[in-house]
Structure formats: C-alpha cells, structure tokens
C-alpha cells in the first residue's frame, strides 16, 4: 500500500492520520515501513539493507511509542531449541512473523524452518515495495 506524501507532512503524520481513522492494520503498518525505508535509503547491498531494516524498525517503534502498542515487536531476539536469531517484526497479538527482504525476496529453507519450528506462526516476506509474500 503506497501513501503519497503530497501535503508536505511527515511520513509519521501521514501514517497517524490514517491509523487514527482506523485505516491501518498491523500488516499495512509493516508494509508502509518497508516502502518508506526503501524510499528514504535507496541503494543496494548489505549496508543499504541494514540501514533500511533499521529505518523501518525505528519507524514502527516510534509509531507505537506515540500512538500505543500494536503488539509489533521489532528486532526480537530468540534462542530456542531450533536455533537463535532475530525476527525483523513479530506481531505478537496476531501471531505473525514479518521478514523484511530489501534485496531478493527469498527466504532460505534453513531460516524458514528455524522460525517456523520455534514459533509455529505464519511467516510473510515483506519486499522493498511493501508486498507481503507468504512463505
């Protein structure tokens, strides 16, 4: 979902306006964060990817600090029987895992198995255009 910035308002203001009207789901907030990160950072490669992950996570955290917890845990660390790692975004209220992929939107089997075996929740790849790709 793309949100045009035609009024000169900030990104967070635009998201807030629509969210306050009941316009955004958690999935749409995650999608919007990915789109905004891509637009703000651009570029390719691991350094750009890391910067985009950080930007998107900061946007989601800031939104929740200002307007209330939506159950979106950003960069959540886990260490379980099937491995350890960090989830990009974990929607704990709806039990969904979102994984940003700003390069090729592909999740390797090892990563999928680690996430799924640990949490048993649906996993969605979020690409640079905000598309949700079920894994």
Backbone as numpy.savetxt, mean C-alpha at the origin, in Angstrom:
# Nx Ny Nz CAx CAy CAz Cx Cy Cz
-7.46 3.62 -8.96 -8.30 4.79 -8.96 -7.41 6.03 -8.96
-7.57 6.88 -9.91 -6.75 8.08 -10.00 -7.52 9.27 -9.45
-6.79 10.12 -8.72 -7.40 11.29 -8.12 -6.72 12.51 -8.73
-7.41 13.26 -9.57 -6.76 14.42 -10.17 -6.47 15.50 -9.14
-5.35 16.17 -9.34 -4.98 17.27 -8.44 -5.13 18.56 -9.24
-6.36 18.97 -9.45 -6.63 20.13 -10.28 -6.93 21.39 -9.47
-7.14 21.23 -8.17 -7.54 22.38 -7.36 -6.37 23.06 -6.67
-5.18 22.49 -6.81 -4.03 23.04 -6.11 -3.94 22.57 -4.67
-4.84 21.68 -4.26 -4.79 21.17 -2.90 -3.71 20.10 -2.79
-3.36 19.76 -1.58 -2.36 18.72 -1.39 -2.99 17.36 -1.60
-2.15 16.37 -1.80 -2.61 15.00 -1.99 -3.44 14.56 -0.80
-2.93 14.79 0.41 -3.63 14.36 1.60 -4.99 15.04 1.73
-5.07 16.32 1.35 -6.36 17.02 1.39 -7.35 16.37 0.44
-6.90 15.99 -0.75 -7.80 15.35 -1.70 -8.30 14.02 -1.18
-7.39 13.23 -0.62 -7.79 11.94 -0.07 -8.76 12.15 1.08
-8.48 13.12 1.92 -9.31 13.40 3.08 -10.71 13.83 2.67
-10.82 14.68 1.68 -12.12 15.15 1.22 -12.99 13.96 0.81
-12.43 13.06 0.00 -13.20 11.92 -0.46 -13.46 10.92 0.66
-12.48 10.70 1.53 -12.65 9.75 2.63 -13.70 10.25 3.61
-13.72 11.55 3.87 -14.68 12.09 4.81 -16.11 11.98 4.28
-16.23 11.87 2.98 -17.55 11.68 2.36 -17.88 10.19 2.27
-17.04 9.36 2.86 -17.27 7.93 2.78 -16.84 7.36 1.45
-15.98 8.07 0.73 -15.64 7.69 -0.63 -14.52 6.70 -0.79
-13.69 6.46 0.23 -12.55 5.56 0.06 -12.62 4.35 0.96
-12.34 3.21 0.38 -12.14 2.00 1.15 -10.66 1.91 1.48
-10.29 0.97 2.33 -8.87 0.77 2.62 -8.10 0.40 1.37
-8.69 -0.43 0.52 -8.03 -0.82 -0.73 -7.77 0.41 -1.60
-8.74 1.31 -1.67 -8.57 2.51 -2.48 -7.50 3.44 -1.89
-7.40 3.49 -0.57 -6.33 4.29 0.04 -4.96 3.73 -0.32
-4.83 2.40 -0.29 -3.56 1.77 -0.65 -3.25 2.02 -2.13
-4.26 1.90 -2.98 -4.07 2.17 -4.41 -3.63 3.61 -4.63
-4.29 4.53 -3.97 -3.96 5.94 -4.12 -2.54 6.23 -3.65
-2.12 5.59 -2.56 -0.76 5.78 -2.06 0.26 5.31 -3.08
-0.01 4.20 -3.75 0.92 3.69 -4.77 1.01 4.64 -5.95
-0.13 5.13 -6.40 -0.15 6.07 -7.53 0.61 7.34 -7.17
0.36 7.86 -5.98 1.03 9.08 -5.54 2.53 8.88 -5.38
2.94 7.73 -4.88 4.37 7.46 -4.73 5.06 7.41 -6.09
4.43 6.77 -7.04 5.00 6.69 -8.39 5.11 8.08 -9.00
4.08 8.89 -8.84 4.09 10.24 -9.42 5.13 11.14 -8.74
5.27 11.00 -7.44 6.18 11.88 -6.69 7.64 11.50 -6.87
7.94 10.21 -6.95 9.33 9.74 -6.97 9.80 9.44 -8.39
8.98 8.70 -9.14 9.38 8.32 -10.50 10.61 7.45 -10.49
11.20 7.28 -11.66 12.43 6.52 -11.78 12.22 5.02 -11.67
13.32 4.30 -11.87 13.29 2.84 -11.80 14.48 2.37 -10.97
14.45 1.11 -10.60 15.55 0.53 -9.86 15.25 0.42 -8.38
16.18 -0.22 -7.68 15.93 -0.52 -6.27 15.87 0.72 -5.38
16.68 1.74 -5.68 16.65 2.94 -4.85 15.34 3.70 -5.02
14.88 3.79 -6.27 13.57 4.42 -6.52 12.46 3.60 -5.88
12.56 2.27 -5.96 11.55 1.40 -5.37 11.46 1.57 -3.86
12.62 1.65 -3.22 12.65 1.85 -1.77 12.04 3.20 -1.40
12.37 4.23 -2.17 11.82 5.56 -1.91 10.31 5.57 -2.10
9.81 4.86 -3.10 8.37 4.80 -3.35 7.65 4.06 -2.22
8.24 2.94 -1.76 7.66 2.21 -0.63 7.57 3.12 0.60
8.63 3.84 0.86 8.66 4.74 2.02 7.62 5.84 1.88
7.53 6.45 0.70 6.58 7.53 0.45 5.15 7.03 0.65
4.82 5.88 0.05 3.46 5.34 0.16 3.13 5.00 1.61
4.07 4.38 2.30 3.85 4.04 3.71 3.65 5.27 4.57
4.48 6.29 4.35 4.35 7.53 5.12 3.00 8.20 4.87
2.54 8.16 3.62 1.24 8.75 3.29 0.12 8.03 4.04
0.15 6.70 4.05 -0.88 5.93 4.76 -0.82 6.17 6.27
0.39 6.19 6.81 0.53 6.44 8.26 0.04 7.83 8.63
0.40 8.82 7.82 -0.02 10.19 8.11 -1.54 10.32 8.05
-2.14 9.72 7.04 -3.59 9.75 6.92 -4.24 9.18 8.19
-3.74 8.03 8.65 -4.34 7.39 9.82 -4.09 8.19 11.10
-2.95 8.85 11.19 -2.70 9.70 12.37 -3.68 10.87 12.42
-3.95 11.45 11.26 -4.81 12.63 11.21 -6.30 12.29 11.28
-6.70 11.18 10.67 -8.13 10.93 10.49 -8.62 9.62 11.08
-7.80 8.98 11.87 -8.25 7.78 12.56 -7.69 6.50 11.96
-7.48 5.57 12.84 -6.91 4.28 12.46 -7.88 3.51 11.58
-7.39 3.08 10.42 -8.18 2.28 9.50 -7.78 0.81 9.55
-6.87 0.47 10.45 -6.40 -0.91 10.54 -5.32 -1.25 9.54
-4.72 -0.23 8.91 -3.65 -0.46 7.94 -2.31 -0.38 8.66
-1.63 -1.50 8.78 -0.32 -1.55 9.41 0.73 -1.54 8.30
1.59 -0.55 8.32 2.59 -0.35 7.27 3.93 -0.90 7.72
4.59 -1.63 6.82 5.93 -2.16 7.08 5.94 -3.02 8.35
4.95 -3.90 8.44 4.77 -4.73 9.63 5.74 -5.91 9.63
6.55 -6.00 10.68 7.52 -7.09 10.82 6.82 -8.34 11.35
7.22 -9.49 10.82 6.73 -10.76 11.35 7.88 -11.76 11.39
7.80 -12.67 12.32 8.80 -13.73 12.47 8.04 -14.95 12.95
7.74 -15.84 12.02 6.93 -16.99 12.35 7.56 -18.30 11.91
6.79 -19.33 12.00 7.24 -20.68 11.65 7.70 -20.80 10.21
7.11 -20.00 9.33 7.39 -20.13 7.90 8.37 -19.08 7.39
8.92 -18.29 8.27 9.89 -17.29 7.87 9.63 -15.96 8.53
10.49 -15.01 8.20 10.34 -13.67 8.75 10.45 -12.66 7.62
9.94 -11.47 7.88 9.99 -10.44 6.86 9.14 -9.25 7.25
8.86 -8.42 6.27 8.05 -7.22 6.46 6.92 -7.22 5.44
5.71 -6.95 5.90 4.58 -6.76 5.00 4.51 -5.29 4.65
4.33 -4.97 3.37 4.21 -3.57 2.97 3.01 -2.93 3.65
1.84 -3.53 3.47 0.62 -3.04 4.13 -0.20 -4.25 4.54
-0.59 -4.27 5.80 -1.44 -5.33 6.32 -2.72 -4.70 6.84
-3.81 -5.00 6.18 -5.12 -4.52 6.62 -5.62 -5.53 7.65
-5.37 -5.24 8.92 -5.70 -6.19 9.97 -7.21 -6.27 10.23
-7.93 -5.21 9.91 -9.38 -5.23 10.11 -10.08 -6.15 9.10
-9.60 -6.14 7.86 -10.22 -6.94 6.80 -9.41 -8.17 6.44
-8.28 -8.37 7.12 -7.42 -9.53 6.92 -6.98 -9.67 5.46
-6.29 -8.63 4.97 -5.78 -8.60 3.60 -4.35 -8.08 3.64
-3.48 -8.68 2.82 -2.10 -8.23 2.69 -1.95 -7.55 1.34
-1.35 -6.35 1.34 -1.05 -5.63 0.10 0.46 -5.53 -0.05
0.96 -5.88 -1.23 2.40 -5.84 -1.48 2.67 -4.91 -2.65
3.35 -3.79 -2.38 3.69 -2.85 -3.44 4.74 -3.47 -4.36
4.52 -3.34 -5.66 5.51 -3.74 -6.67 5.61 -2.58 -7.66
6.63 -1.76 -7.49 6.80 -0.60 -8.37 7.61 -0.94 -9.61
8.17 -2.13 -9.66 8.84 -2.63 -10.86 7.90 -3.60 -11.55
8.39 -4.80 -11.81 7.53 -5.84 -12.39 6.56 -6.33 -11.31
5.27 -6.34 -11.60 4.29 -6.74 -10.58 4.17 -8.26 -10.44
5.26 -8.87 -10.00 5.30 -10.33 -9.86 5.77 -10.67 -8.46
5.08 -11.59 -7.82 5.49 -12.08 -6.51 6.00 -13.50 -6.68
7.21 -13.74 -6.25 7.80 -15.07 -6.35 7.06 -16.03 -5.42
7.10 -17.31 -5.78 6.41 -18.34 -5.01 6.88 -18.38 -3.56
8.18 -18.21 -3.34 8.71 -18.27 -1.97 8.11 -17.17 -1.10
7.99 -15.97 -1.66 7.42 -14.86 -0.90 5.94 -15.11 -0.64
5.22 -15.55 -1.67 3.80 -15.85 -1.51 3.59 -16.91 -0.42
4.35 -18.01 -0.51 4.19 -19.09 0.46 4.49 -18.63 1.88
5.52 -17.82 2.04 5.86 -17.32 3.37 4.71 -16.48 3.94
4.17 -15.57 3.13 3.07 -14.73 3.59 1.81 -15.56 3.85
1.46 -16.39 2.88 0.20 -17.13 3.00 0.25 -18.15 4.13
1.36 -18.87 4.24 1.47 -19.87 5.31 1.52 -19.24 6.69
2.04 -18.03 6.78 2.11 -17.35 8.07 0.77 -16.73 8.45
0.09 -16.11 7.50 -1.13 -15.35 7.82 -2.42 -16.00 7.32
-2.37 -16.76 6.23 -3.57 -17.38 5.68 -4.59 -16.38 5.17
-4.10 -15.23 4.70 -4.99 -14.16 4.24 -4.77 -13.89 2.76
-5.78 -13.32 2.09 -5.61 -12.97 0.68 -4.46 -11.97 0.51
-3.76 -12.09 -0.61 -2.62 -11.23 -0.90 -2.88 -10.55 -2.23
-2.70 -9.23 -2.25 -2.85 -8.45 -3.47 -1.56 -7.71 -3.76
-1.11 -7.80 -5.00 -0.01 -6.98 -5.47 -0.61 -5.64 -5.88
0.05 -4.55 -5.49 -0.37 -3.21 -5.88 0.72 -2.66 -6.78
0.41 -2.48 -8.07 1.44 -2.01 -9.00 1.54 -0.49 -8.98
2.46 0.03 -9.78 2.73 1.48 -9.79 1.55 2.31 -10.27
0.59 1.67 -10.94 -0.59 2.38 -11.45 -1.78 2.24 -10.51
-1.58 1.57 -9.39 -2.65 1.39 -8.42 -3.53 0.19 -8.69
-3.17 -0.64 -9.66 -3.96 -1.83 -9.94 -3.77 -2.86 -8.83
-4.85 -3.50 -8.42 -4.78 -4.58 -7.46 -4.79 -5.90 -8.22
-3.75 -6.68 -8.01 -3.61 -7.95 -8.71 -3.65 -9.06 -7.67
-4.71 -9.88 -7.68 -4.77 -10.96 -6.68 -3.66 -11.97 -6.92
-3.11 -12.45 -5.86 -2.03 -13.44 -5.99 -2.52 -14.74 -5.43
